[in-house]
PDB file of C-alpha atoms in Angstrom:
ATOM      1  CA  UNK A   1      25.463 -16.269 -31.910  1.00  0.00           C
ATOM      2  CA  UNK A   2      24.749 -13.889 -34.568  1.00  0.00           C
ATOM      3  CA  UNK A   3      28.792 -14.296 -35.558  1.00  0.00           C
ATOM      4  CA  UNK A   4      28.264 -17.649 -35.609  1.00  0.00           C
ATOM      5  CA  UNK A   5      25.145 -17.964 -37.699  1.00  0.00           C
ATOM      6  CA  UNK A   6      27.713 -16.297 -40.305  1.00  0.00           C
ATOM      7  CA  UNK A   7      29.913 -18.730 -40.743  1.00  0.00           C
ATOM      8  CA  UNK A   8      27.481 -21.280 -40.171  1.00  0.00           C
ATOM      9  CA  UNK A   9      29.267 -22.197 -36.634  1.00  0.00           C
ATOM     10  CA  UNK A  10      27.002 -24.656 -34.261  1.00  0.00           C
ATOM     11  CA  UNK A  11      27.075 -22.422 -31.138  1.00  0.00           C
ATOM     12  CA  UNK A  12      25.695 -23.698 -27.419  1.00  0.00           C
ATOM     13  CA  UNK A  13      24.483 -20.669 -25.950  1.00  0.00           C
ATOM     14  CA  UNK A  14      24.333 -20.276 -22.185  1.00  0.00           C
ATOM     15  CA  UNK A  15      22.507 -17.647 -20.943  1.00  0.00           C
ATOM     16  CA  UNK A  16      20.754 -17.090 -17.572  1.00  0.00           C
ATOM     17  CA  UNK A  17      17.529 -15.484 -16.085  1.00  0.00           C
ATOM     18  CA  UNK A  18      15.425 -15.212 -12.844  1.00  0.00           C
ATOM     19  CA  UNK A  19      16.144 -19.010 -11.530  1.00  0.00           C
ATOM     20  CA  UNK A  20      13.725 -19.400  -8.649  1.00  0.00           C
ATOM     21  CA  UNK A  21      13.744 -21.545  -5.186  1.00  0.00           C
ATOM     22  CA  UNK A  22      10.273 -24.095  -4.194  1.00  0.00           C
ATOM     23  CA  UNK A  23      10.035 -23.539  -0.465  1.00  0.00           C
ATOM     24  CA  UNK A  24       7.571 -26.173   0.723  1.00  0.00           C
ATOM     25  CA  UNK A  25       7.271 -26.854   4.586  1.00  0.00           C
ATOM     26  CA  UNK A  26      10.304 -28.396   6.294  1.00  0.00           C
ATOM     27  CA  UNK A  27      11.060 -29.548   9.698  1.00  0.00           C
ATOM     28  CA  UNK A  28      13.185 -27.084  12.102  1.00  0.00           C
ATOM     29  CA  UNK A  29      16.225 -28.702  11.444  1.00  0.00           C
ATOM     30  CA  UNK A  30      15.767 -29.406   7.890  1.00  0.00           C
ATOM     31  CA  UNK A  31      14.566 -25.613   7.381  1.00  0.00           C
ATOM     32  CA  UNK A  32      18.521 -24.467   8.978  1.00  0.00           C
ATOM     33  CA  UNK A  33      20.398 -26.566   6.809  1.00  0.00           C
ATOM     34  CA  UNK A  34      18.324 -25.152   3.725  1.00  0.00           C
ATOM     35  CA  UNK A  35      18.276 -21.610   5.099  1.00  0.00           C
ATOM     36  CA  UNK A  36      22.180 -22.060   4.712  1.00  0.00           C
ATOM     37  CA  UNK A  37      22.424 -23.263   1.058  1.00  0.00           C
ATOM     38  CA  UNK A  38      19.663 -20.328   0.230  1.00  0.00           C
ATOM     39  CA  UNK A  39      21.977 -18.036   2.023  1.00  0.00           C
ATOM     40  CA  UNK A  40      25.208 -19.804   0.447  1.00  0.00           C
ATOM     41  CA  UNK A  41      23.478 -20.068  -3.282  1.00  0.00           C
ATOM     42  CA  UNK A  42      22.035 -16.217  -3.094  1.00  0.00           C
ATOM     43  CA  UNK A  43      25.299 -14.258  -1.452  1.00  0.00           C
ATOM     44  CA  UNK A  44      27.890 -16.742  -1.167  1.00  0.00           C
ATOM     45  CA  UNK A  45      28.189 -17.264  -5.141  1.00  0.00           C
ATOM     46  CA  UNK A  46      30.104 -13.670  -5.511  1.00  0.00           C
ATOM     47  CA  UNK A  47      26.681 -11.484  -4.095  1.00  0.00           C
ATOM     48  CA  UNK A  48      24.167 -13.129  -6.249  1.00  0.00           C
ATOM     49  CA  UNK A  49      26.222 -12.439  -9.809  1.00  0.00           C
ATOM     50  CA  UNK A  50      26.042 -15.864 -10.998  1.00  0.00           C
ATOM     51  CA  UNK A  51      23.741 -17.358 -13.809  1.00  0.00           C
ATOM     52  CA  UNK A  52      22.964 -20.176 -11.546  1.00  0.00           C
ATOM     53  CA  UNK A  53      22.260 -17.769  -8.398  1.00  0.00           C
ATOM     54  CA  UNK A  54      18.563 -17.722  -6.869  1.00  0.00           C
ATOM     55  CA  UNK A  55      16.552 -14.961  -8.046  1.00  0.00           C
ATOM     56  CA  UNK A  56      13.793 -15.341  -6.069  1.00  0.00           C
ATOM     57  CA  UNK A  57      11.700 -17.583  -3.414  1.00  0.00           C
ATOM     58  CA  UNK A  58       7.846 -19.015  -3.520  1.00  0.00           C
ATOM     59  CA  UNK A  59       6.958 -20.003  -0.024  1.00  0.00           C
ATOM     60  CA  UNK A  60       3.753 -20.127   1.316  1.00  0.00           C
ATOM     61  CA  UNK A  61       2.475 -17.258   3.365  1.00  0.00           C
ATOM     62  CA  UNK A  62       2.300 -19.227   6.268  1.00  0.00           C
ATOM     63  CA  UNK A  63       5.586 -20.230   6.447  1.00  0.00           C
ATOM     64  CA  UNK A  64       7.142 -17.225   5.057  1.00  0.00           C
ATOM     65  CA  UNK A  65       7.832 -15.238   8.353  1.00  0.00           C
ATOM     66  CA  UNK A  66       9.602 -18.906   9.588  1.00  0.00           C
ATOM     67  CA  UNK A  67      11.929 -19.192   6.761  1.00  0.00           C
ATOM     68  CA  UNK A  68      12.745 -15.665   6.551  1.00  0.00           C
ATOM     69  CA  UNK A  69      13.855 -15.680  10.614  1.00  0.00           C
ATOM     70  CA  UNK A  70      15.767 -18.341   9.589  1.00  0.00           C
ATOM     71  CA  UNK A  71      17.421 -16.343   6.686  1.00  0.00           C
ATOM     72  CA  UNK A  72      18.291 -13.444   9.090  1.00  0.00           C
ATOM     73  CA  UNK A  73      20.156 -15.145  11.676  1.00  0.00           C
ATOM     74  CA  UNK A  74      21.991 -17.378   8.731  1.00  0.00           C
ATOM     75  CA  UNK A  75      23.203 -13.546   7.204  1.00  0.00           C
ATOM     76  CA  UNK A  76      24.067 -12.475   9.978  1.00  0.00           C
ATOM     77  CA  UNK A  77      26.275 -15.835  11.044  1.00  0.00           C
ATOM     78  CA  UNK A  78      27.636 -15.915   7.101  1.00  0.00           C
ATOM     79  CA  UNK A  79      28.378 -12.237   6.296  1.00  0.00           C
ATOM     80  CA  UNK A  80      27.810 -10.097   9.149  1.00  0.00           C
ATOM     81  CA  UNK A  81      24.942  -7.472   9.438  1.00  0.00           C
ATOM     82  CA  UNK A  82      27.074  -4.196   9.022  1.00  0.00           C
ATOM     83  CA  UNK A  83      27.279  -3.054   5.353  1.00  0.00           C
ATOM     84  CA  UNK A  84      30.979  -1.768   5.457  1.00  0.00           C
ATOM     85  CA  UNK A  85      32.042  -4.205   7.509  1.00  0.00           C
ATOM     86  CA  UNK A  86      31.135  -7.764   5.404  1.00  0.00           C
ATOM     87  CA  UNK A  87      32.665 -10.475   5.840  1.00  0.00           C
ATOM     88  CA  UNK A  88      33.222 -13.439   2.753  1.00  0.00           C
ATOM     89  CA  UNK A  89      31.221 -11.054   0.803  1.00  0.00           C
ATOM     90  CA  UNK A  90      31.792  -9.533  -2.788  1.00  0.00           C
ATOM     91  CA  UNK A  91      31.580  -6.233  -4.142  1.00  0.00           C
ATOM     92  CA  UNK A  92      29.165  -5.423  -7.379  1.00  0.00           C
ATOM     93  CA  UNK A  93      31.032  -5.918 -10.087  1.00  0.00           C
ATOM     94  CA  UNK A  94      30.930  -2.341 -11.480  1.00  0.00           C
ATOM     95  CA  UNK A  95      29.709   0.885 -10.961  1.00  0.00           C
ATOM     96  CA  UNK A  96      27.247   0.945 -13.917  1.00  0.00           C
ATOM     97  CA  UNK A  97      25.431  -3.104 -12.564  1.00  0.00           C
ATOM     98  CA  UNK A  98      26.062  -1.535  -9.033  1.00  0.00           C
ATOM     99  CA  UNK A  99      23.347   1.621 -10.117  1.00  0.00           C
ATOM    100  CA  UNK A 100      21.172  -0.887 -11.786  1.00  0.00           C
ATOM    101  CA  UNK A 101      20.565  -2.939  -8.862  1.00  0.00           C
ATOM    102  CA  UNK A 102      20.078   0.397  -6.784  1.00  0.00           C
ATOM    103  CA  UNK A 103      17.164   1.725  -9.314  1.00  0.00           C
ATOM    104  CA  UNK A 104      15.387  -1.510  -8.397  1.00  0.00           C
ATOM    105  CA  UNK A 105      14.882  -0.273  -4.242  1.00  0.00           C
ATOM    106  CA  UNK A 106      14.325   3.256  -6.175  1.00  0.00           C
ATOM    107  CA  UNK A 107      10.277   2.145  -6.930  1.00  0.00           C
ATOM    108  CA  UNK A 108       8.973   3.165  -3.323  1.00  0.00           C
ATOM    109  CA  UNK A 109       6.834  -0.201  -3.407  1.00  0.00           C
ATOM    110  CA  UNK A 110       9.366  -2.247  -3.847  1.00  0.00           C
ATOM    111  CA  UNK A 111      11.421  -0.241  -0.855  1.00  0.00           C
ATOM    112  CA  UNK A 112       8.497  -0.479   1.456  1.00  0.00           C
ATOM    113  CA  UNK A 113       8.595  -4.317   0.987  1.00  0.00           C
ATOM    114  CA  UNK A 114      12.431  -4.421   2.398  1.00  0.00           C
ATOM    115  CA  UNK A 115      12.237  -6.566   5.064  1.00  0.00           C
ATOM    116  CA  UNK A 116      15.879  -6.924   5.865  1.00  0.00           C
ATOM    117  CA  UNK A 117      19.396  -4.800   4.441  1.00  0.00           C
ATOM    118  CA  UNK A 118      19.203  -2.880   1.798  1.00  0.00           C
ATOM    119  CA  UNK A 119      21.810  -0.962   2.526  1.00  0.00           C
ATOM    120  CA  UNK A 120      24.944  -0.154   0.571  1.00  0.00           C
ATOM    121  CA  UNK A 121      28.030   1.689  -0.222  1.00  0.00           C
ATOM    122  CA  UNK A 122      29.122   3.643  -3.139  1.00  0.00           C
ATOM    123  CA  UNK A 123      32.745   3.804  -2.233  1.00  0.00           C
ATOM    124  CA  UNK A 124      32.939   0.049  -2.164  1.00  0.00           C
ATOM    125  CA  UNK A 125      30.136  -0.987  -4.634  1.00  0.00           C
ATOM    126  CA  UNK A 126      29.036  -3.404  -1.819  1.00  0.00           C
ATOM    127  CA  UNK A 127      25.473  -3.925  -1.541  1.00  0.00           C
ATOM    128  CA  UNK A 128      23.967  -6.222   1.758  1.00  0.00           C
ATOM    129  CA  UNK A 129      22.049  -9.303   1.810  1.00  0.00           C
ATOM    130  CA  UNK A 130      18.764  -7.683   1.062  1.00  0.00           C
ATOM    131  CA  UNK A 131      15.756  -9.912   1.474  1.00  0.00           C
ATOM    132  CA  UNK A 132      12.208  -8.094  -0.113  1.00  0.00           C
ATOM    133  CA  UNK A 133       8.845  -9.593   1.011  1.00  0.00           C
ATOM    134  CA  UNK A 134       6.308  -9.540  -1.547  1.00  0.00           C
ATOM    135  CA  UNK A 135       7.480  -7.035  -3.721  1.00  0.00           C
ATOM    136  CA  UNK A 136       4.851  -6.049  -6.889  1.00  0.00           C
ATOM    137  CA  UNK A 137       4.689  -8.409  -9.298  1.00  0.00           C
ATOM    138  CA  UNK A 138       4.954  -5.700 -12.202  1.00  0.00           C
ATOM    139  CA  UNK A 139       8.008  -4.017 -10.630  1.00  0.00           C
ATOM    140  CA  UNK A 140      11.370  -4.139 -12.480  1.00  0.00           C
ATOM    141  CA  UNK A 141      12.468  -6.605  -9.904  1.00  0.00           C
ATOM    142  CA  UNK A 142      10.311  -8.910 -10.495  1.00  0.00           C
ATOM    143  CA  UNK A 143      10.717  -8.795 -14.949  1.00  0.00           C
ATOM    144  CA  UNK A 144      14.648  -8.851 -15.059  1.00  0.00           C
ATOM    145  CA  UNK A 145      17.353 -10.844 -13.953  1.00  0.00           C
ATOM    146  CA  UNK A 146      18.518  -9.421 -10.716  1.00  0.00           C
ATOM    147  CA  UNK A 147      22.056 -10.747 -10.801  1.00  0.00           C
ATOM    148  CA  UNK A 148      22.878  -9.200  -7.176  1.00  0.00           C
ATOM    149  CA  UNK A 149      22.135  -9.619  -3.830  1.00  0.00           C
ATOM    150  CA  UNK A 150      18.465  -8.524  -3.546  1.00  0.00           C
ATOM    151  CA  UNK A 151      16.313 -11.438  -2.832  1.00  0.00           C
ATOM    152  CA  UNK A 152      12.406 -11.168  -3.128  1.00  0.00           C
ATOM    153  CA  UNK A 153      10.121 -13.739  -1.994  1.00  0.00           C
ATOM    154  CA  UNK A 154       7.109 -14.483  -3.008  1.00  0.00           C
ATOM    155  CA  UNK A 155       4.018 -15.934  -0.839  1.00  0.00           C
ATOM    156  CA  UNK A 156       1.561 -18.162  -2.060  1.00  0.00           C
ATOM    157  CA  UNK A 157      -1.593 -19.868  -0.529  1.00  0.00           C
ATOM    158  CA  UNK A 158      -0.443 -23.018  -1.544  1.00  0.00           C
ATOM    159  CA  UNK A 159       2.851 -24.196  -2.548  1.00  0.00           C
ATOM    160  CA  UNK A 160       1.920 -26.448  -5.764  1.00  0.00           C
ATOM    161  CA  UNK A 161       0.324 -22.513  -6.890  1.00  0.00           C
ATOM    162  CA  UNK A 162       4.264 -22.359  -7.187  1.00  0.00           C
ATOM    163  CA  UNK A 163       4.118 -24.274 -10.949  1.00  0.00           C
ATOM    164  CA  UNK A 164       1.679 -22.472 -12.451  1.00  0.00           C
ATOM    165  CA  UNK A 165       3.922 -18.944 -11.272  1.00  0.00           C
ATOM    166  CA  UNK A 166       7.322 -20.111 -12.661  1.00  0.00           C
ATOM    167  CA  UNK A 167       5.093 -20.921 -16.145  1.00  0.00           C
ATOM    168  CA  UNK A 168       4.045 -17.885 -15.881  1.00  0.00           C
ATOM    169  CA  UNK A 169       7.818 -16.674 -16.644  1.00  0.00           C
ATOM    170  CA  UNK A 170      10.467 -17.512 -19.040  1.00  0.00           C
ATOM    171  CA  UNK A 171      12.096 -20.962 -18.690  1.00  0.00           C
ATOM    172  CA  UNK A 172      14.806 -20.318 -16.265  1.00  0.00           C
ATOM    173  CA  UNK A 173      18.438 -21.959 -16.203  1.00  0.00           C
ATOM    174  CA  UNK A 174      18.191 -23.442 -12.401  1.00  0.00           C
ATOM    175  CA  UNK A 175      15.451 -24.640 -10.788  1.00  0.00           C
ATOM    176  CA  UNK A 176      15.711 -25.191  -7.357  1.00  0.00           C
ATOM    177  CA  UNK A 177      12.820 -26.896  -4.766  1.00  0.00           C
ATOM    178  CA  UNK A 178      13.034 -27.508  -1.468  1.00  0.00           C
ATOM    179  CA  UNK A 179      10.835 -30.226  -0.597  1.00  0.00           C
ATOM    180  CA  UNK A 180      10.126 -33.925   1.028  1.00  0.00           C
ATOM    181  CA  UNK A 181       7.606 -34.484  -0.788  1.00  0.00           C
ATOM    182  CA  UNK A 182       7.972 -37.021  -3.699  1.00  0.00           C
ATOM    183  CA  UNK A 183       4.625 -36.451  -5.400  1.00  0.00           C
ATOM    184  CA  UNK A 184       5.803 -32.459  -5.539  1.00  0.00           C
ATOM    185  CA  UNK A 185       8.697 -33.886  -6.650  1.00  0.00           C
ATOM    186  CA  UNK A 186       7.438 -35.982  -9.577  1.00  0.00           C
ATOM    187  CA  UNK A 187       5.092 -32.404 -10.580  1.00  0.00           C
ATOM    188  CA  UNK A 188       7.771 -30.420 -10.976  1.00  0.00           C
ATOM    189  CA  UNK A 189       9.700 -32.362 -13.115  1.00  0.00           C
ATOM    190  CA  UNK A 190       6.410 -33.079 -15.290  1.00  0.00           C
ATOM    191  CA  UNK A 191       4.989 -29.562 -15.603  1.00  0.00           C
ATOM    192  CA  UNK A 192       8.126 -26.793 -15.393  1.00  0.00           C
ATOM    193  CA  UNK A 193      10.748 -26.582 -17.847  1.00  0.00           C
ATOM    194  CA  UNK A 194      14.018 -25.291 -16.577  1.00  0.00           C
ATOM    195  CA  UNK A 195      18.116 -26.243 -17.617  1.00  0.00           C
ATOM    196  CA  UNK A 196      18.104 -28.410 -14.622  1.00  0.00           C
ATOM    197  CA  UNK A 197      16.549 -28.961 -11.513  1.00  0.00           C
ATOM    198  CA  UNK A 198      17.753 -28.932  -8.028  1.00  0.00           C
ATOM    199  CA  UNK A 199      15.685 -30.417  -4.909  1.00  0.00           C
ATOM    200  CA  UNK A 200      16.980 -29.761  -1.436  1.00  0.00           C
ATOM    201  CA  UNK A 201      20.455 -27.812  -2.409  1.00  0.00           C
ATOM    202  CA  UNK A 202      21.789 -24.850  -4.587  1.00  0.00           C
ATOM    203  CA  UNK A 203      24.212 -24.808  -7.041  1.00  0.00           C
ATOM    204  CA  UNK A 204      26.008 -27.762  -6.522  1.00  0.00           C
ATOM    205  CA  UNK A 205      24.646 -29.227  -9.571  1.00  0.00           C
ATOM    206  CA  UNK A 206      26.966 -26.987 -11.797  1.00  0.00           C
ATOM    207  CA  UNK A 207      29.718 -28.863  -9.589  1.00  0.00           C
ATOM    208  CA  UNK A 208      28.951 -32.594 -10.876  1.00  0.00           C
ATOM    209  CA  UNK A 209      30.604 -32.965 -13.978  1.00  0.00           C
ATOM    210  CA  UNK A 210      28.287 -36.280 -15.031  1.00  0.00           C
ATOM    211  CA  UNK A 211      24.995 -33.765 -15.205  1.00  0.00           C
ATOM    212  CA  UNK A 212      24.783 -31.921 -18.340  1.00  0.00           C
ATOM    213  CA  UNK A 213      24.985 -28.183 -17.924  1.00  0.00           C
ATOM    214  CA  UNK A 214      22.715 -25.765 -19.912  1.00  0.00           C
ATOM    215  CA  UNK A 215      19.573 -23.926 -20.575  1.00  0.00           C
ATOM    216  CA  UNK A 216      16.328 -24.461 -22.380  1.00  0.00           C
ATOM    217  CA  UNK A 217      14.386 -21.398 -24.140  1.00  0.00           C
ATOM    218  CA  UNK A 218      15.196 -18.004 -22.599  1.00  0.00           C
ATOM    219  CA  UNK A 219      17.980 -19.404 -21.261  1.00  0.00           C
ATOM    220  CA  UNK A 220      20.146 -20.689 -23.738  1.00  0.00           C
ATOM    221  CA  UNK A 221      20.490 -23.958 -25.447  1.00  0.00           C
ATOM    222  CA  UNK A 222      23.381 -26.610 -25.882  1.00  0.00           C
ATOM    223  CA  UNK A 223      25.191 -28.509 -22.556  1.00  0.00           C
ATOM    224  CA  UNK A 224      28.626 -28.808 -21.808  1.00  0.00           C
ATOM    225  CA  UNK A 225      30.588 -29.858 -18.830  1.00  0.00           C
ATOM    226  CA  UNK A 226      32.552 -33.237 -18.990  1.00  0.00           C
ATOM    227  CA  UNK A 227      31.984 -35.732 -21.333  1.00  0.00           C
ATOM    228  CA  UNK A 228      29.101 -33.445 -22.527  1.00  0.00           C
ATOM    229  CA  UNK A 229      31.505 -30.734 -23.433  1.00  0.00           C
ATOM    230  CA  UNK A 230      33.493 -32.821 -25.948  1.00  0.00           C
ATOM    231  CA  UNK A 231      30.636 -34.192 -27.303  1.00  0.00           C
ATOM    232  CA  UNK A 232      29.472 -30.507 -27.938  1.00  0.00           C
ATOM    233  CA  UNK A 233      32.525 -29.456 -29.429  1.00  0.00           C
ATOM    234  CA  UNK A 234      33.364 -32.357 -31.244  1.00  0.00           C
ATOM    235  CA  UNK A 235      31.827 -33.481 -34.747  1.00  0.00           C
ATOM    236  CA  UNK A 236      30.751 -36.892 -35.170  1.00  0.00           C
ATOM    237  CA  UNK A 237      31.596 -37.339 -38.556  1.00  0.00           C
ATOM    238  CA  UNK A 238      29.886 -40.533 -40.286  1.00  0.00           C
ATOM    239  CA  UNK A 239      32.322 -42.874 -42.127  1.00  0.00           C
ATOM    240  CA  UNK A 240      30.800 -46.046 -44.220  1.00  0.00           C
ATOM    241  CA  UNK A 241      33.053 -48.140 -46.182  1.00  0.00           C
ATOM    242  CA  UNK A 242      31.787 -50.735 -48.433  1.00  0.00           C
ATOM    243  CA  UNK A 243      32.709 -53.691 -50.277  1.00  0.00           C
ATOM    244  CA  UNK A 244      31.767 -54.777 -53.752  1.00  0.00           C
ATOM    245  CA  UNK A 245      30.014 -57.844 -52.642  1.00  0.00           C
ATOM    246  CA  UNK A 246      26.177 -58.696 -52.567  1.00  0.00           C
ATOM    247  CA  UNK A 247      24.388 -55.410 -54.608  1.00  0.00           C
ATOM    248  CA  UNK A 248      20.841 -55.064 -54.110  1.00  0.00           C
ATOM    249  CA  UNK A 249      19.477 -54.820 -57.222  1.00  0.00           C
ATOM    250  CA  UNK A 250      16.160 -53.252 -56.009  1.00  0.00           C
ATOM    251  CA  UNK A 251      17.782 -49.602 -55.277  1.00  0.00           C
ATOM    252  CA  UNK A 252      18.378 -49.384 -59.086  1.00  0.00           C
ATOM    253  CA  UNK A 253      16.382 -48.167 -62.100  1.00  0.00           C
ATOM    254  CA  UNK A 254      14.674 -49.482 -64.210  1.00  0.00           C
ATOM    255  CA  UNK A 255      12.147 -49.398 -61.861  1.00  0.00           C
ATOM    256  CA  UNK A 256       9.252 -52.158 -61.476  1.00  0.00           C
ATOM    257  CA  UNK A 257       6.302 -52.578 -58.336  1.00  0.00           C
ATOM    258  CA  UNK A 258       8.402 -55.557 -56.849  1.00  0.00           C
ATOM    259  CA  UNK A 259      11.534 -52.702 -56.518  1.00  0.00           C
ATOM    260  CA  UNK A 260       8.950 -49.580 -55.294  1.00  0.00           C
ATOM    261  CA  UNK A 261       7.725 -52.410 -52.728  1.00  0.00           C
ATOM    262  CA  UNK A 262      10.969 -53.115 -51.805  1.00  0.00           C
ATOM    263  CA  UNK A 263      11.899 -49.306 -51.434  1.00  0.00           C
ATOM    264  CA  UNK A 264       8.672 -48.871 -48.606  1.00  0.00           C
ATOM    265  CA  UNK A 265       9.974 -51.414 -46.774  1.00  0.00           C
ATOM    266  CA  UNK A 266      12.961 -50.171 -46.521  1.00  0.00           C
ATOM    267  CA  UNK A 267      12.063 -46.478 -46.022  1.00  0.00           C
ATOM    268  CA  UNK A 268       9.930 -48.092 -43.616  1.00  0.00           C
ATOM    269  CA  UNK A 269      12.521 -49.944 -42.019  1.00  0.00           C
ATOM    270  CA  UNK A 270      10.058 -53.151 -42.363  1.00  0.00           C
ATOM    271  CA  UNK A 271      12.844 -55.862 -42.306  1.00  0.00           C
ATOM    272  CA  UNK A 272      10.283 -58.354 -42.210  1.00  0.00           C
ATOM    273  CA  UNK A 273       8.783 -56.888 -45.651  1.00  0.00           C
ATOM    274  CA  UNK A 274      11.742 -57.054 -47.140  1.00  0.00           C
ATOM    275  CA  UNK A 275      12.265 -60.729 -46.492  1.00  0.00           C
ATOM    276  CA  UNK A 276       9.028 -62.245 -47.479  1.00  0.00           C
ATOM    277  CA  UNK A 277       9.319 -60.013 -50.962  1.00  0.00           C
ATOM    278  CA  UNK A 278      12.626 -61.900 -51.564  1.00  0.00           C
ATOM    279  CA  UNK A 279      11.135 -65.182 -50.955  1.00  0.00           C
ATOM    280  CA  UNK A 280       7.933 -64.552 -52.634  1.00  0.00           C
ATOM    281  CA  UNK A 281       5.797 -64.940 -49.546  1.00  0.00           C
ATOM    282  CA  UNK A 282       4.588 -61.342 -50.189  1.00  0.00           C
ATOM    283  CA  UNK A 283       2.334 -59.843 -53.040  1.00  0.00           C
ATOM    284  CA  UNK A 284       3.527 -56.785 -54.524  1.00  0.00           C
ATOM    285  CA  UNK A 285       1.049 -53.997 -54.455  1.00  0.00           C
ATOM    286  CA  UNK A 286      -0.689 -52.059 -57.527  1.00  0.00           C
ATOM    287  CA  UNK A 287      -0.677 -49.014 -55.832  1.00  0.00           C
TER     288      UNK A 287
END
């Protein structure tokens, strides 16, 4: 961006950030089809190092033992439950992101709130489906984009409590809610900003090439993706090409009231104006 701003390039900047998941109450089998696109979205999408990947998950408390059962037996189905043995599961991409996400588990508050993985292996810079329940708020975790496979969620007493926590953060690039409920719905939409917005999937929006893709804030600016990425890297140059024929006189000096008149309207786009002052139906103003 700061290249571009040299050369005074437009630039659409995509960026990322802590994109979270709305867990409201589901039915049992609606709660193991989402438990798989959670686990597909978090550790499926090349261990969480995706800009679209969940960061984190707002359930409420009540439910929050439920969905992370759920979660467990979904890992272990997906990926296996035996670090150096994975399966369909990718390594961190290097050593120096694979240390980052390790000096996250190193805050012993944030360890003790481990409720499933964290293990890992230097050798292989693989790091397990970790899922973290109610880690600190202040923690490091919790402030940056974790861009790996730790997953934190977050309980609440109520799940519309969920808004006013995601405004609490910057605007993210995903946002993704789990819910039946079309009022929820229809808050969501009004009162969070995000890129785009997901309800009952992960992901697959950056699949459908007749949704724009891109971020808002903190997350970048600009869409691409299909027709939206030629229109952002194309120009739409304005061509007008006139005749001769029929000049208004009124857009020339020497100027009088009648042409200043005529010059509101038109500034004003007040078609109407403009007529009457041709036929004399309207009286020119003094002011």
């Amino acid at each position: 961006m700061a290249a571009a701003a040299k050369n005074l390039t437009p630039v659409t900047l995509e960026l990322g950030g802590k994109c979270p998941v709305i867990f409201d109450f589901l039915p049992s089998s609606d709660l193991k089809v989402a438990a798989k696109r959670i686990a597909s979205g978090k550790w499926g999408a090349c261990a969480g190092q995706a800009c679209i990947g969940i960061d984190y998950v707002i359930v409420e408390q009540k439910f929050a033992s439920t969905l992370i059962e759920q979660l467990k037996k979904t890992i272990k189905r997906f990926y296996g439950d035996d670090v150096k043995k994975l399966k369909n599961f990718s390594k961190i991409v290097n050593k120096n992101h694979f240390d980052r996400l390790r000096s996250f588990l190193e805050d012993p508050a944030v360890s003790n709130s481990i409720v499933y993985g964290g293990s890992f292996d230097d050798t292989s810079l693989i790091f397990e489906p970790t899922i973290l329940l109610d880690p600190p708020l202040d923690a490091e975790i919790m402030n940056e984009e974790i861009f790996g496979p730790l997953l934190p969620i977050i309980t609440v007493d109520n799940i519309e409590d969920s808004i006013d926590f995601i405004n609490s953060k910057p605007k993210p690039l995903a946002l993704y809610a789990f819910t039946k409920n079309e009022n929820f719905k229809k808050r969501i939409l009004a009162e969070t900003s995000s890129g785009s917005v997901t309800f009952n999937d992960t992901m697959i929006q950056f699949v459908c090439d007749d949704l724009p893709f891109g971020g808002v804030g903190q997350s970048g600016f600009g869409r691409y993706h299909g027709k939206y990425s030629f229109d952002t890297f194309s120009h739409e140059k304005a061509i007008l090409d006139r005749s001769f024929y029929f000049e208004l006189e009124p857009r020339h000096p020497p100027w009088s009231r009648f042409k200043l008149e005529f010059l509101r309207s038109v500034y004003n786009y007040n078609y109407v104006g403009m007529l009457l002052l041709f036929l004399g139906l309207k009286r020119v103003s003094n002011s």
